[in-house]
Coordinates of C-alpha atoms in Angstrom, one line a residue:
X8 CA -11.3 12.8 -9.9
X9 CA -7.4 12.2 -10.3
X10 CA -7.0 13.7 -6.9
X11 CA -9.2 11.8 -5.2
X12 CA -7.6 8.7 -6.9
X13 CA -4.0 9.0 -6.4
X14 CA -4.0 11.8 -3.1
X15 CA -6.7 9.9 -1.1
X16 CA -6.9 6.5 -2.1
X17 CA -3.8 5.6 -3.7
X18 CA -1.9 6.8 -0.7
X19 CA -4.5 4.7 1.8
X20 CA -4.0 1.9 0.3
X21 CA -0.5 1.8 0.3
X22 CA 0.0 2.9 4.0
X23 CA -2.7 0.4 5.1
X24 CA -1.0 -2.5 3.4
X25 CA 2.9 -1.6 4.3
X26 CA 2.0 0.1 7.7
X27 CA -1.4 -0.6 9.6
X28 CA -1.7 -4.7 9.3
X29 CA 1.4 -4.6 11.0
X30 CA -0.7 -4.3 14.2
X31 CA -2.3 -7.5 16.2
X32 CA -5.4 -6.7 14.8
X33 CA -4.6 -8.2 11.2
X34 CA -3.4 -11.7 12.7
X35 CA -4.3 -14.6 10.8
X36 CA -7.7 -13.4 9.1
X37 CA -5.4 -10.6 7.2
X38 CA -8.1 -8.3 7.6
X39 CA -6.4 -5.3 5.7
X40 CA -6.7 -7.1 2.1
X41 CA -10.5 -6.6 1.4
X42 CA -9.8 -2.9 2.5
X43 CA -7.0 -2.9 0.3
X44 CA -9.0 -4.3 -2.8
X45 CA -11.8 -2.0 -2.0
X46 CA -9.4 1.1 -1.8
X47 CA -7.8 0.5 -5.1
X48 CA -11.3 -0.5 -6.6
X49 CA -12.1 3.2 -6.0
X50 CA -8.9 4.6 -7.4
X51 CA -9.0 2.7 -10.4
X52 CA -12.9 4.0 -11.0
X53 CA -11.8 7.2 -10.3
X54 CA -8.6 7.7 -12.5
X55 CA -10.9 5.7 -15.3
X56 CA -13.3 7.9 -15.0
X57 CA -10.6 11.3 -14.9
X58 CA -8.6 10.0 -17.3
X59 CA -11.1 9.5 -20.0
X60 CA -12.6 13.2 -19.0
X61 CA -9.1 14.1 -19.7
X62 CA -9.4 12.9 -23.5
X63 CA -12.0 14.1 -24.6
X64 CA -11.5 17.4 -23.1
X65 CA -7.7 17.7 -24.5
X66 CA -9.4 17.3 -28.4
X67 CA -6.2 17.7 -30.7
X68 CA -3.9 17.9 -28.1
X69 CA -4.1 15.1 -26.1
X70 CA -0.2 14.0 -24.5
X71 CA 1.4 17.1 -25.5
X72 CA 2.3 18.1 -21.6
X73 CA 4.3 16.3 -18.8
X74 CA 1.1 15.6 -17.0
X75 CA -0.6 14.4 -19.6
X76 CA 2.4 12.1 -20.4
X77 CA 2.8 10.4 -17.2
X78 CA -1.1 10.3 -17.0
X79 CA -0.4 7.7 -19.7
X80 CA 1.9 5.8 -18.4
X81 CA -0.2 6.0 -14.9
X82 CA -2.8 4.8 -16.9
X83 CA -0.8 1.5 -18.2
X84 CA 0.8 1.6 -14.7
X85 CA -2.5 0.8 -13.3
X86 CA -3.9 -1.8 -15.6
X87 CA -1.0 -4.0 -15.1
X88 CA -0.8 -3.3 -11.1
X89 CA -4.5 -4.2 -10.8
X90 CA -3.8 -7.4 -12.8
X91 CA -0.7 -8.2 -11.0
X92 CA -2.4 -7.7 -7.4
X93 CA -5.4 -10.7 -8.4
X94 CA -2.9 -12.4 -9.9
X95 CA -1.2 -12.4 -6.5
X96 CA -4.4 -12.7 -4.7
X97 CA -5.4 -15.7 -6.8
X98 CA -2.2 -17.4 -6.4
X99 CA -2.1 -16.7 -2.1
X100 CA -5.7 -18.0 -2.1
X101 CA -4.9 -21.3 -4.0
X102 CA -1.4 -21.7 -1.6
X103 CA -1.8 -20.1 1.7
X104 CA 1.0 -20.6 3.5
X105 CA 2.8 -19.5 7.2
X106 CA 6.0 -17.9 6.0
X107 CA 8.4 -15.5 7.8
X108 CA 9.1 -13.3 5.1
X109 CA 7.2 -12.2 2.3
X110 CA 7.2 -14.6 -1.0
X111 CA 9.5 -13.0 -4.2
X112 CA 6.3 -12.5 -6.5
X113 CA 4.9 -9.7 -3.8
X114 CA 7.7 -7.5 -4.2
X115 CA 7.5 -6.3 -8.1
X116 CA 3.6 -5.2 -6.5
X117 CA 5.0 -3.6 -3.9
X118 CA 7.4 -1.6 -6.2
X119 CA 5.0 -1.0 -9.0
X120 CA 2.5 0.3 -5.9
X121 CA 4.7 2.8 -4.3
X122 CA 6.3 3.9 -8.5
X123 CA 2.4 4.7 -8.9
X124 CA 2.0 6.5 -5.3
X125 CA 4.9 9.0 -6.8
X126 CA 4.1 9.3 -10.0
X127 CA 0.5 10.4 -8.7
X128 CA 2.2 12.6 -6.1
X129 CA 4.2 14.5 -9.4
X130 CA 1.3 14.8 -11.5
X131 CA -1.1 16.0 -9.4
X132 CA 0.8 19.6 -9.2
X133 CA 1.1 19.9 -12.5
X134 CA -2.3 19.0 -13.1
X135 CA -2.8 22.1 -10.8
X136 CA -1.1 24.5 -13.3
X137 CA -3.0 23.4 -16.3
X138 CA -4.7 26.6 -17.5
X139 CA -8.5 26.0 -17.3
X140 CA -7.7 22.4 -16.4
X141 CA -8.3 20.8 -12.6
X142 CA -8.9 24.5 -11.1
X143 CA -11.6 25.8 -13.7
X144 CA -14.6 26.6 -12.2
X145 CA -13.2 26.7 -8.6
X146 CA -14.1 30.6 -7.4
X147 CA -10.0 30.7 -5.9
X148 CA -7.5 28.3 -8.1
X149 CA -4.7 29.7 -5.2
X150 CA -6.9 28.7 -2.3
X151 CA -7.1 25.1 -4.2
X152 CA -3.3 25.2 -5.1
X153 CA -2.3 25.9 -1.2
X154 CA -5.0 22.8 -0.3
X155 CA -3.3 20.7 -2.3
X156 CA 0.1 20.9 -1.6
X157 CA -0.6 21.3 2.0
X158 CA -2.8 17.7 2.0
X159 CA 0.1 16.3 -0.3
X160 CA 3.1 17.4 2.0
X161 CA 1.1 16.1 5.6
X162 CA 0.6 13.0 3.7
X163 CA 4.7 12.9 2.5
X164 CA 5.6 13.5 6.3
X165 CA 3.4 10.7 7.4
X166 CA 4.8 8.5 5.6
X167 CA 8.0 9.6 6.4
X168 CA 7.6 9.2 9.5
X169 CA 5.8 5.7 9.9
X170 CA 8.5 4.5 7.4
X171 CA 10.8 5.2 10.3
X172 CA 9.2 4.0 13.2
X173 CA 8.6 0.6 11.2
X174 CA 12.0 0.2 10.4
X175 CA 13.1 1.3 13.8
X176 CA 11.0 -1.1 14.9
X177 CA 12.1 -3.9 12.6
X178 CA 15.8 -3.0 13.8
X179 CA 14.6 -3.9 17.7
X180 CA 13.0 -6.9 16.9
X181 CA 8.9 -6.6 16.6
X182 CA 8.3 -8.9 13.5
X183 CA 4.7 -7.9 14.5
X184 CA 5.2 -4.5 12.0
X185 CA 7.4 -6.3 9.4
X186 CA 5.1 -9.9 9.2
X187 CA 2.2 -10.6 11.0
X188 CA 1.8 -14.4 10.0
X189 CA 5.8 -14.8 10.3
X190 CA 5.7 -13.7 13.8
X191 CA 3.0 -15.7 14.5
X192 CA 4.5 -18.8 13.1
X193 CA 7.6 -17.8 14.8
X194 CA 5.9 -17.1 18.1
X195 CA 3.8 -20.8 17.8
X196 CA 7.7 -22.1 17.2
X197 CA 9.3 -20.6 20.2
X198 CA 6.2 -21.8 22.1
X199 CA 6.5 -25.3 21.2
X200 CA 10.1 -25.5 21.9
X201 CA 9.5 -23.9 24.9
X202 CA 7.3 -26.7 26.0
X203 CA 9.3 -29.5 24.5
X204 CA 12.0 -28.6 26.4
X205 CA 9.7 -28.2 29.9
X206 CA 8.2 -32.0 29.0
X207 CA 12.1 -33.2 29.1
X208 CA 12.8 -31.5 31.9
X209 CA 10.0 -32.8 34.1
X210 CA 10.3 -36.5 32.5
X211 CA 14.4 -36.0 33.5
X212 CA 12.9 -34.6 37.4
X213 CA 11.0 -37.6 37.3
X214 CA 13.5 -40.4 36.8
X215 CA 15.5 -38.6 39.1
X216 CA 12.9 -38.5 42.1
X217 CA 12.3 -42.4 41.0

């Protein structure tokens, strides 16, 4: 269950929200939010569900590891990420605006989101080494180690690398991968002024001519 929570949709949430609504198809609708909400809706289930499997199946000696330790604090983590992120939906709904950069209050989600995704990433191999814990009743706990860390680190490089083809592209210019709405905003701007200017000139060709 904690897998699924914080290597599958944990990490789809986050690349979907910093990465893939970068691309024309989000434009004004912002498509990528319900996906979001739903992908973290699963998550959340999920780690409840682990994490209270997790208690009663630790007895006496519940928080006495590193995993189960930062399970904890995942735990709180989560509560006050999911209340942050319809506090933030709440407040975007009741003030939608067309900004060029992203609004102060979306950054502390941003970081909480991403302090979550690594946290996750930690815990998940230690969770692997918990004698008769994640890997009990699996016929080969190696074959499930070597799954793991190879799903964990193709997920690490992907990241990786779209983190730098988004800030290579930021660098050159394409707002498209850094703001959507901004870019279209500035885009509409540039347009306008483009035929403001073009009105002048043919009014100016015009009094000429007369």
């Amino acid at each position: 269950m904690m897998f699924f929570a914080f290597g599958v949709f944990v990490p789809a949430s986050a690349i979907l929200t910093r990465y893939l609504r970068r691309f024309p198809l989000s434009g004004p609708k912002l498509w990528f939010f319900p996906v979001h909400l739903l992908l973290n809706v699963f998550a959340l289930a999920f780690f409840l569900v682990g994490f209270t499997i997790a208690i009663f199946i630790s007895g006496d000696e519940q928080f006495q590891s590193a995993h189960k330790r930062i399970g904890l604090v995942l735990a709180i983590l989560f509560l006050l990420q999911a209340m942050g992120g319809l506090t933030m939906a709440l407040i975007h709904n009741r003030y939608p605006t067309q900004r060029r950069d992203h609004p102060f209050i979306d950054r502390p989600h941003w970081l909480l989101g991403w302090t979550i995704l690594l946290l996750g990433f930690v815990n998940i191999p230690l969770g692997l080494y918990i004698p008769g814990g994640t890997t009990h009743g699996f016929q080969s706990s190696k074959t499930v180690h070597v799954l793991a860390f190879v799903w964990l680190g193709l997920l690490c490089i992907g990241i990786a690398v779209t983190e730098g083809m988004y800030r290579w592209s930021s660098r050159h210019g394409n707002d498209n991968w850094r703001n959507p709405a901004g870019a279209a905003a500035l885009q509409e701007e540039k347009s306008t002024n483009a035929n403001s200017v073009g009105n002048g000139r043919s009014r100016t060709s015009g009094h000429v001519v007369e």
